[in-house]
Amino acid sequence: MDWGTLQAVLGGVNKHSTSIGKIWLTVLFIFRIMILVVAAERVWGDEQQDFVCNTLQPGCRNVCYDHFFPISHIRLWALQLIFVSTPALLVAMHVAYTRHEKKRRFRNGEKIDIEELKNEKIHIRGPLWWTYTSSIFFRIIFEAVFMYVFYYMYDGYQMPRLVKCEAWPCPNTVDCFVSRPTEKTTFTIFMLAVSGICMMLNLAELCYLVIKICMKESRKAT
Amino acid sequence: MNWAGLYTVLSGVNRHSTAIGRIWLSVIFIFRIMVLVVAAESVWGDEKSAFTCNTQQPGCNSVCYDHFFPISHIRLWALQLILVTTPALLVAMHVAYQQHQEKKLLVLTGHGDAKHMEEVKKHKMRIAGSLWWTYVCSVVFRLLFEAVFMYIFYMLYPGYQMMRLVKCEAYPCPNTVDCFISRPTEKTIFTVFMLVTSSICIILNMAELVYLVVRACARRSQHHSNPSSAKGSFYGHKHSSEYKQNEINQLLTEQDGSLKDMLRRNSGLQEKGDRCSAC
């Protein structure tokens, strides 16, 4: 199971999304997952072996690395992308359940075209509207949570060039140097910006769905 | 998602591009992305591990490397290629939207069967009307991104040449320290190569822009001189219902002959076609 499989799974959900949802999925795959795989993973590739401390004390380097980087950026982004893309599976499950019910009715004797059933586009209304809106809501929550986790762990998104470490067994205070800090800062800011764009797309989609349903209700009332 | 995935996404757009657009896409994939993946990444593979400074001071290597290479060439090229290829997705989205409208129209006129739907998917969209503007915008964005990245490269690595030796004074290096870059000549060659292909792509984009503008002007002058044979304006006057009707008719008349015949046979559209002035 890798990013390609996730893409295959989510591509199916794409069919039942709104246009904003489709744009969001494209931004997710091209500007986040692809950048992560093609560029960011190389930048963080040597993060531990090139983390150098100004001491020969055995174990000091490991301990300092662990102290300053409890979870690597790459792993956090991977988790973020997985969590953010999976609420769409709620929608896929609901659509599959609706189709299953229709097939059951067909088997019980109602006249429904099986082929048409497979290709039919499901409209986002009724209980599916609630499922879809919940999935967008969860996406927004996960994005916000991860952005906060990043901020909390790495004090402001910038990668310092030098960190001063005092953890045992390092003697007194020791200077440790982070590998490629400028490149890492650049990519952190880039991923943050795209994360912000995705959040805005999700908020826009939420507003669009709510406005659409309000208009429909007002039309029904009149 | 990797370069192969991007290729799959973009080759779909290829169908609705101009000939120059297709050449541009081939140049991007073969002379830039493929060279990046197959060759350049191995050249820059040991850029940090083989960056050696004339000191044993811990941390001096890292700091000097970071000072002279804030962002590696490889990452800049990867970002450049992704940003330069994605405006084509605007066109893909617009085409998908137009196909959706056509399908809705076919369903409304009673031709919503699978065969007609397949025809809509397969036929090539003409670059006219609002699609022309979307296409031109995407070409302009491509040009902009290429120019911006070339400027960033020039700013970060003046003269595009990779030096063999750099002198570093950043803390914690003691005084001035000599640092040696790995494979400078090979890196210079690849940098110049990628620069040249980038320029070729800029030229192709400009040629495509000129071609689109000239074609639109030629169509417009043909429309002015011979209104009865015109196939509709390329301006986006979407507000007039007559324009909308003309555009729909134009879309219908530009289908494959078989679809047109099928529709004509089911006479529903025959009267509308007779009233159309843009057919």
Short mmCIF file of C-alpha atoms in Angstrom, two decimals, chain A:
data_model
loop_
_atom_site.label_atom_id
_atom_site.label_comp_id
_atom_site.label_asym_id
_atom_site.label_seq_id
_atom_site.Cartn_x
_atom_site.Cartn_y
_atom_site.Cartn_z
CA MET A 1 0.00 0.00 0.00
CA ASP A 2 1.59 3.27 -1.08
CA TRP A 3 0.61 6.70 -2.33
CA GLY A 4 -0.36 5.25 -5.71
CA THR A 5 -2.89 2.93 -4.08
CA LEU A 6 -4.31 5.83 -2.09
CA GLN A 7 -4.67 7.74 -5.33
CA ALA A 8 -6.56 4.81 -6.88
CA VAL A 9 -8.87 4.58 -3.87
CA LEU A 10 -9.59 8.30 -3.77
CA GLY A 11 -9.96 8.62 -7.53
CA GLY A 12 -13.16 6.64 -7.24
CA VAL A 13 -14.54 9.09 -4.67
CA ASN A 14 -13.77 11.95 -7.02
CA LYS A 15 -16.75 11.06 -9.19
CA HIS A 16 -19.24 11.97 -6.48
CA SER A 17 -17.51 15.15 -5.32
CA THR A 18 -18.42 18.74 -6.09
CA SER A 19 -16.13 20.71 -8.44
CA ILE A 20 -14.38 22.29 -5.49
CA GLY A 21 -13.83 18.81 -4.07
CA LYS A 22 -12.20 17.73 -7.32
CA ILE A 23 -9.92 20.76 -7.31
CA TRP A 24 -9.03 20.02 -3.68
CA LEU A 25 -8.11 16.44 -4.56
CA THR A 26 -5.93 17.60 -7.45
CA VAL A 27 -4.13 20.13 -5.23
CA LEU A 28 -3.64 17.40 -2.61
CA PHE A 29 -2.10 14.95 -5.04
CA ILE A 30 0.01 17.27 -7.14
CA PHE A 31 1.15 19.96 -4.72
CA ARG A 32 1.39 17.95 -1.54
CA ILE A 33 1.83 14.23 -2.08
CA MET A 34 3.91 14.61 -5.22
CA ILE A 35 6.14 17.30 -3.69
CA LEU A 36 6.56 15.11 -0.61
CA VAL A 37 7.58 12.07 -2.63
CA VAL A 38 9.65 13.76 -5.31
CA ALA A 39 11.41 16.51 -3.36
CA ALA A 40 10.86 16.72 0.39
CA GLU A 41 11.83 13.13 1.18
CA ARG A 42 15.27 13.72 -0.37
CA VAL A 43 15.80 16.90 1.61
CA TRP A 44 15.07 15.11 4.91
CA GLY A 45 16.80 11.92 3.77
CA ASP A 46 20.07 12.55 5.61
CA GLU A 47 18.56 14.38 8.56
CA GLN A 48 19.93 12.11 11.24
CA GLN A 49 23.26 11.06 9.77
CA ASP A 50 24.17 14.66 8.97
CA PHE A 51 23.06 15.97 12.33
CA VAL A 52 26.50 16.84 13.72
CA CYS A 53 27.37 17.78 17.30
CA ASN A 54 30.53 19.47 18.49
CA THR A 55 31.57 16.58 20.73
CA LEU A 56 32.96 13.07 20.53
CA GLN A 57 30.88 11.91 23.52
CA PRO A 58 29.15 8.66 22.43
CA GLY A 59 25.36 8.87 22.41
CA CYS A 60 25.23 12.65 22.64
CA ARG A 61 24.32 13.07 18.97
CA ASN A 62 21.49 10.53 19.15
CA VAL A 63 20.05 12.02 22.28
CA CYS A 64 20.20 15.58 20.98
CA TYR A 65 18.62 14.59 17.65
CA ASP A 66 15.82 12.85 19.47
CA HIS A 67 15.33 15.82 21.76
CA PHE A 68 15.01 18.38 18.98
CA PHE A 69 13.17 16.22 16.41
CA PRO A 70 10.70 13.97 18.27
CA ILE A 71 8.86 13.29 14.99
CA SER A 72 10.39 14.15 11.66
CA HIS A 73 8.55 16.59 9.38
CA ILE A 74 8.26 13.95 6.70
CA ARG A 75 6.44 11.52 8.94
CA LEU A 76 4.13 14.24 10.23
CA TRP A 77 3.26 15.25 6.67
CA ALA A 78 2.63 11.65 5.68
CA LEU A 79 0.29 11.22 8.64
CA GLN A 80 -1.40 14.53 7.89
CA LEU A 81 -2.00 13.58 4.26
CA ILE A 82 -3.41 10.19 5.20
CA PHE A 83 -5.73 11.62 7.84
CA VAL A 84 -6.86 14.45 5.63
CA SER A 85 -7.67 12.26 2.63
CA THR A 86 -9.49 9.45 4.42
CA PRO A 87 -12.74 11.24 5.41
CA ALA A 88 -13.56 11.03 1.71
CA LEU A 89 -13.91 7.29 2.29
CA LEU A 90 -16.99 7.99 4.42
CA VAL A 91 -18.62 9.33 1.28
CA ALA A 92 -17.45 6.32 -0.74
CA MET A 93 -18.92 3.97 1.86
CA HIS A 94 -22.24 5.80 1.86
CA VAL A 95 -22.43 5.70 -1.94
CA ALA A 96 -21.60 1.99 -1.92
CA TYR A 97 -24.29 1.40 0.70
CA THR A 98 -26.89 3.30 -1.37
CA ARG A 99 -26.03 1.23 -4.44
CA HIS A 100 -26.19 -1.97 -2.41
CA GLU A 101 -29.68 -1.05 -1.24
CA LYS A 102 -30.80 -0.37 -4.81
CA LYS A 103 -29.40 -3.71 -5.95
CA ARG A 104 -31.23 -5.42 -3.11
CA ARG A 105 -34.47 -3.81 -4.23
CA PHE A 106 -33.76 -4.98 -7.77
CA ARG A 107 -33.28 -8.52 -6.54
CA ASN A 108 -36.54 -8.26 -4.65
CA GLY A 109 -38.34 -7.66 -7.88
CA GLU A 110 -38.30 -3.91 -8.54
CA LYS A 111 -37.38 -2.92 -12.05
CA ILE A 112 -34.02 -1.16 -11.96
CA ASP A 113 -31.37 -1.22 -14.70
CA ILE A 114 -28.20 -2.71 -13.20
CA GLU A 115 -25.87 -1.13 -15.74
CA GLU A 116 -27.38 2.30 -15.23
CA LEU A 117 -27.07 1.81 -11.49
CA LYS A 118 -23.33 1.29 -11.75
CA ASN A 119 -22.72 4.43 -13.82
CA GLU A 120 -25.31 6.66 -12.27
CA LYS A 121 -24.01 9.81 -10.64
CA ILE A 122 -25.28 10.10 -7.10
CA HIS A 123 -26.54 13.57 -6.20
CA ILE A 124 -25.40 15.10 -2.96
CA ARG A 125 -28.68 15.37 -1.09
CA GLY A 126 -30.44 13.92 1.90
CA PRO A 127 -28.31 11.71 4.18
CA LEU A 128 -25.44 11.80 1.66
CA TRP A 129 -25.32 15.58 2.09
CA TRP A 130 -24.77 15.09 5.81
CA THR A 131 -22.07 12.47 5.24
CA TYR A 132 -20.31 14.69 2.71
CA THR A 133 -20.47 17.75 4.96
CA SER A 134 -19.15 15.72 7.90
CA SER A 135 -16.25 14.48 5.81
CA ILE A 136 -15.31 18.05 4.86
CA PHE A 137 -15.63 19.10 8.48
CA PHE A 138 -13.27 16.32 9.59
CA ARG A 139 -10.79 17.27 6.87
CA ILE A 140 -10.71 20.84 8.16
CA ILE A 141 -10.26 19.65 11.74
CA PHE A 142 -7.39 17.33 10.82
CA GLU A 143 -5.62 20.05 8.81
CA ALA A 144 -5.92 22.52 11.67
CA VAL A 145 -4.75 19.98 14.25
CA PHE A 146 -1.67 19.05 12.26
CA MET A 147 -0.80 22.68 11.56
CA TYR A 148 -0.97 23.29 15.30
CA VAL A 149 1.13 20.20 16.06
CA PHE A 150 3.78 21.46 13.64
CA TYR A 151 3.76 24.90 15.22
CA TYR A 152 3.93 23.47 18.73
CA MET A 153 6.74 21.05 18.02
CA TYR A 154 8.93 23.20 15.83
CA ASP A 155 8.39 26.66 17.32
CA GLY A 156 7.29 28.71 14.39
CA TYR A 157 8.00 26.59 11.30
CA GLN A 158 11.60 27.69 10.91
CA MET A 159 14.47 25.24 10.96
CA PRO A 160 17.42 26.62 12.95
CA ARG A 161 20.96 26.06 11.72
CA LEU A 162 22.36 25.55 15.20
CA VAL A 163 20.76 24.07 18.29
CA LYS A 164 22.32 24.03 21.76
CA CYS A 165 21.89 20.72 23.53
CA GLU A 166 22.29 19.95 27.24
CA ALA A 167 20.76 16.47 27.49
CA TRP A 168 22.69 13.72 29.22
CA PRO A 169 25.28 12.32 28.23
CA CYS A 170 26.40 15.51 26.47
CA PRO A 171 29.01 17.37 28.51
CA ASN A 172 27.64 20.79 29.56
CA THR A 173 26.22 22.56 26.51
CA VAL A 174 27.05 21.28 23.10
CA ASP A 175 26.52 22.90 19.68
CA CYS A 176 24.67 20.72 17.21
CA PHE A 177 24.20 21.59 13.56
CA VAL A 178 21.14 20.70 11.53
CA SER A 179 21.60 19.58 7.93
CA ARG A 180 20.11 21.76 5.12
CA PRO A 181 18.13 24.12 7.36
CA THR A 182 17.31 26.69 4.66
CA GLU A 183 16.00 24.09 2.24
CA LYS A 184 13.95 22.53 5.02
CA THR A 185 12.50 25.89 6.01
CA THR A 186 11.57 26.57 2.38
CA PHE A 187 9.73 23.27 2.05
CA THR A 188 8.05 23.66 5.44
CA ILE A 189 6.68 27.03 4.39
CA PHE A 190 5.62 25.65 1.01
CA MET A 191 3.74 22.73 2.58
CA LEU A 192 2.19 25.10 5.10
CA ALA A 193 1.00 27.42 2.32
CA VAL A 194 -0.54 24.55 0.36
CA SER A 195 -2.14 23.24 3.55
CA GLY A 196 -3.67 26.69 4.01
CA ILE A 197 -4.96 26.65 0.43
CA CYS A 198 -6.53 23.21 1.01
CA MET A 199 -8.21 24.48 4.15
CA MET A 200 -9.67 27.41 2.24
CA LEU A 201 -10.92 25.10 -0.48
CA ASN A 202 -12.58 22.94 2.15
CA LEU A 203 -14.20 25.98 3.78
CA ALA A 204 -15.40 27.18 0.37
CA GLU A 205 -16.87 23.76 -0.36
CA LEU A 206 -18.64 23.74 3.00
CA CYS A 207 -20.13 27.18 2.33
CA TYR A 208 -21.17 26.10 -1.17
CA LEU A 209 -22.97 23.02 0.15
CA VAL A 210 -24.74 24.95 2.89
CA ILE A 211 -25.83 27.73 0.53
CA LYS A 212 -27.03 25.19 -2.05
CA ILE A 213 -29.18 23.39 0.50
CA CYS A 214 -30.59 26.66 1.88
CA MET A 215 -31.55 27.77 -1.62
CA LYS A 216 -33.21 24.44 -2.28
CA GLU A 217 -35.16 24.66 0.96
CA SER A 218 -36.29 28.22 0.23
CA ARG A 219 -37.39 27.15 -3.27
CA LYS A 220 -39.40 24.30 -1.75
CA ALA A 221 -40.96 26.68 0.77
CA THR A 222 -42.06 29.07 -2.02
#
